[in-house]
PDB file of C-alpha atoms in Angstrom:
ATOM      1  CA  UNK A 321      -9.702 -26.686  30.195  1.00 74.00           C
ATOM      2  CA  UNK A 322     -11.476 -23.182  29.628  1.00 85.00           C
ATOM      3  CA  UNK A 323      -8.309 -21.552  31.981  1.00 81.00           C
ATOM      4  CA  UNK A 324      -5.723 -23.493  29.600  1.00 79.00           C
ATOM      5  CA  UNK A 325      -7.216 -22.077  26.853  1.00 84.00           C
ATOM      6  CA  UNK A 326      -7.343 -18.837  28.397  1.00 91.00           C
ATOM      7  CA  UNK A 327      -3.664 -19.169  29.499  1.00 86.00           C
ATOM      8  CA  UNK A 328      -2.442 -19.658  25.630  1.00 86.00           C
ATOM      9  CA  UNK A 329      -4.133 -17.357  24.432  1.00 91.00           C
ATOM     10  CA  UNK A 330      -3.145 -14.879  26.861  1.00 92.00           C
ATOM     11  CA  UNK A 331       0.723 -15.944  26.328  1.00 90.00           C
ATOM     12  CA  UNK A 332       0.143 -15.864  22.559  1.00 91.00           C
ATOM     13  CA  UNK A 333      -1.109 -12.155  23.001  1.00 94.00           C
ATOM     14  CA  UNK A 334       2.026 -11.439  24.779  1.00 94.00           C
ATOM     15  CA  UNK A 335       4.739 -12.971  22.776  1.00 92.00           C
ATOM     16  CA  UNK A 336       3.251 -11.493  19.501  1.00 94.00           C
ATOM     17  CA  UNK A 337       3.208  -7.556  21.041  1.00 96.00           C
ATOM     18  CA  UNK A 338       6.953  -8.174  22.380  1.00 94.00           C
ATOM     19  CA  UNK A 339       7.892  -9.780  18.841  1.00 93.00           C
ATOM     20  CA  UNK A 340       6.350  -6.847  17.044  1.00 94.00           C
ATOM     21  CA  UNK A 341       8.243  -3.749  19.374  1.00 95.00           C
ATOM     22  CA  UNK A 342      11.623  -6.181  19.482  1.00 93.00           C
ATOM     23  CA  UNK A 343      11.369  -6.131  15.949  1.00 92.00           C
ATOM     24  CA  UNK A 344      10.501  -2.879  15.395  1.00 95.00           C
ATOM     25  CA  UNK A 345      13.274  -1.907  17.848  1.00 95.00           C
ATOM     26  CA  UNK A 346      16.285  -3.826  16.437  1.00 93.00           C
ATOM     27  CA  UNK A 347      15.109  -2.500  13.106  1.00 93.00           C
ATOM     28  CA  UNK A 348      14.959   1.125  14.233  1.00 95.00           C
ATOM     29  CA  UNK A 349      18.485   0.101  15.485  1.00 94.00           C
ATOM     30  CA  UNK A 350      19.851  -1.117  12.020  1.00 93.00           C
ATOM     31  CA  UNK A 351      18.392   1.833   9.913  1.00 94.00           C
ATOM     32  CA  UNK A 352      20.187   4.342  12.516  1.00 94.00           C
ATOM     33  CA  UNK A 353      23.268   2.735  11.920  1.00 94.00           C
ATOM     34  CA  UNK A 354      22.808   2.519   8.067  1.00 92.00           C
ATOM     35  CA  UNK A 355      22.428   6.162   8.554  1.00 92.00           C
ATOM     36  CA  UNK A 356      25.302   6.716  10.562  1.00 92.00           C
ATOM     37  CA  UNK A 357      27.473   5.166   7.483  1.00 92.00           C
ATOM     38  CA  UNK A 358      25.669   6.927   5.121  1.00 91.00           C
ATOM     39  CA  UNK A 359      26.496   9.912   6.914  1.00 90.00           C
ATOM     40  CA  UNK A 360      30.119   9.371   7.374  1.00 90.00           C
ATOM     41  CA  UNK A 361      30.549   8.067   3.822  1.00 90.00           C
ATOM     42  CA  UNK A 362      28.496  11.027   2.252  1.00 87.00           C
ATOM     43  CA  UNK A 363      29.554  14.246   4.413  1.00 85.00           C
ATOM     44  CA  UNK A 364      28.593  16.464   1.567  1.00 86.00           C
ATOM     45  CA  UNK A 365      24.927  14.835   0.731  1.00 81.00           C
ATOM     46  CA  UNK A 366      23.655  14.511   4.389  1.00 76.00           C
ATOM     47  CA  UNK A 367      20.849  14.744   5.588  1.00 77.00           C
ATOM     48  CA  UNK A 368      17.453  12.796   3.818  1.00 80.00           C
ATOM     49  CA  UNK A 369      17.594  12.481   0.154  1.00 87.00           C
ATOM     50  CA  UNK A 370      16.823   9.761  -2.775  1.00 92.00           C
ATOM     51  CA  UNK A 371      19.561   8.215  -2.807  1.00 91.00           C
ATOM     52  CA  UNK A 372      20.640   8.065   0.922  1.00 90.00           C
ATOM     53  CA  UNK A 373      16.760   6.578   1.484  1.00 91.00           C
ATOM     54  CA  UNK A 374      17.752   4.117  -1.624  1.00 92.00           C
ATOM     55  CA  UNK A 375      20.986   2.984   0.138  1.00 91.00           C
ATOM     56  CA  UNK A 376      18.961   2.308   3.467  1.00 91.00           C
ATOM     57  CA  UNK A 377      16.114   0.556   1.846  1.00 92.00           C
ATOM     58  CA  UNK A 378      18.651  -1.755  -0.580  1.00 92.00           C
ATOM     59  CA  UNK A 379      20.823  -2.567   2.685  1.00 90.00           C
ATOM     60  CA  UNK A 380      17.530  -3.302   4.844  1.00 91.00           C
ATOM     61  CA  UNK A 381      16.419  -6.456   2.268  1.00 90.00           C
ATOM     62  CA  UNK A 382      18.695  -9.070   3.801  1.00 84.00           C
ATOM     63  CA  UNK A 383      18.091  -7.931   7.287  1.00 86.00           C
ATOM     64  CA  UNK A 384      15.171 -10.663   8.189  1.00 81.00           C
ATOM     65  CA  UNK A 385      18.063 -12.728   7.138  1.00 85.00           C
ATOM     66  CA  UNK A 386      20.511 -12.397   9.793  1.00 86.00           C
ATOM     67  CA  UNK A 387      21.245 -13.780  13.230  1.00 87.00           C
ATOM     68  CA  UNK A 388      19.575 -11.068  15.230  1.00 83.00           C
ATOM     69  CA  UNK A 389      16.441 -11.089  13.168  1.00 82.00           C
ATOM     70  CA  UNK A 390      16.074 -14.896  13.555  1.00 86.00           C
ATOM     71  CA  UNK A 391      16.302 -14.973  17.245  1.00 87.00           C
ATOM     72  CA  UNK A 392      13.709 -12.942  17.519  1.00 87.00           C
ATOM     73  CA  UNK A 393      11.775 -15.833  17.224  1.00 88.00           C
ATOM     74  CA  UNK A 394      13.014 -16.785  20.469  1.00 90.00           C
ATOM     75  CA  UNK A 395      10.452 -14.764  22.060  1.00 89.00           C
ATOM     76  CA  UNK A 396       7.665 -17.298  21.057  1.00 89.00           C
ATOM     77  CA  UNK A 397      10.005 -20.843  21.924  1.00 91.00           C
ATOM     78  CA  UNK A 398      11.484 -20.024  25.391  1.00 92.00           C
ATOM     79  CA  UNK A 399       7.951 -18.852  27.290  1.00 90.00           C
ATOM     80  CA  UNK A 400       6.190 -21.704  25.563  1.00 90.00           C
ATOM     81  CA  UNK A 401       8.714 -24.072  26.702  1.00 91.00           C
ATOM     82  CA  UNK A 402       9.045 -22.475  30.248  1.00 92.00           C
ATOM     83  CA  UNK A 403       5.437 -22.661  30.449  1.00 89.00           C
ATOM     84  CA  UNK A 404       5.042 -26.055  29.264  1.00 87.00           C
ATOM     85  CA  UNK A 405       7.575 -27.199  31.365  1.00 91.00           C
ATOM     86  CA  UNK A 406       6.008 -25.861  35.043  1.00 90.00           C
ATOM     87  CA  UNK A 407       2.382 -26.733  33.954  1.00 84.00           C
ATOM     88  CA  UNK A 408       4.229 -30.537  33.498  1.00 88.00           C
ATOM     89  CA  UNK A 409       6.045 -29.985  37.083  1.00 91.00           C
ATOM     90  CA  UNK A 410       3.064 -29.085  38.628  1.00 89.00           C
ATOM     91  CA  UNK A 411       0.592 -30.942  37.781  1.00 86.00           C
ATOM     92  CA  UNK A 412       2.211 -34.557  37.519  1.00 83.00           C
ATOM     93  CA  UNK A 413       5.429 -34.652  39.968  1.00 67.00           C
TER      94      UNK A 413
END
């Protein structure tokens, strides 16, 4: 029992640091991009200013909205399962 416990929170650990630098990631990804627009948008105000850091923080509010933010989540469901799943196989086939 003292290994399972070991074993979940071991996993746990693990899922929560990949979470944290996918998240971190994807959102590095989407504030790049909001630059990019900014950029192309704005050719005269490039560069960081108020109101190019004001666009980026407005359009980053909905992003733990969307698709890619909610799969995320993923990385916590599929190792659990796959876990769950071959500690089941194992130990009772």
């Amino acid at each position: 029992m003292a290994a399972l416990a070991r074993l979940i929170v071991l996993v746990f650990l693990i899922e929560v640091m990949f979470y944290l630098l996918l998240r971190i990631y994807i959102r590095s990804l989407r504030r790049e991009r909001l630059e990019e627009i900014w950029d192309v948008r704005h050719p005269d105000m490039a560069g960081h200013n108020r109101t190019r850091d004001e666009f980026i923080r407005r359009s980053m509010v909905g992003f733990d909205k969307t698709l890619k933010s909610r799969l995320l989540w993923l990385v916590f469901i599929i190792p659990t399962l796959a876990i769950m799943g071959i500690v089941y196989w194992v130990n009772w086939q």
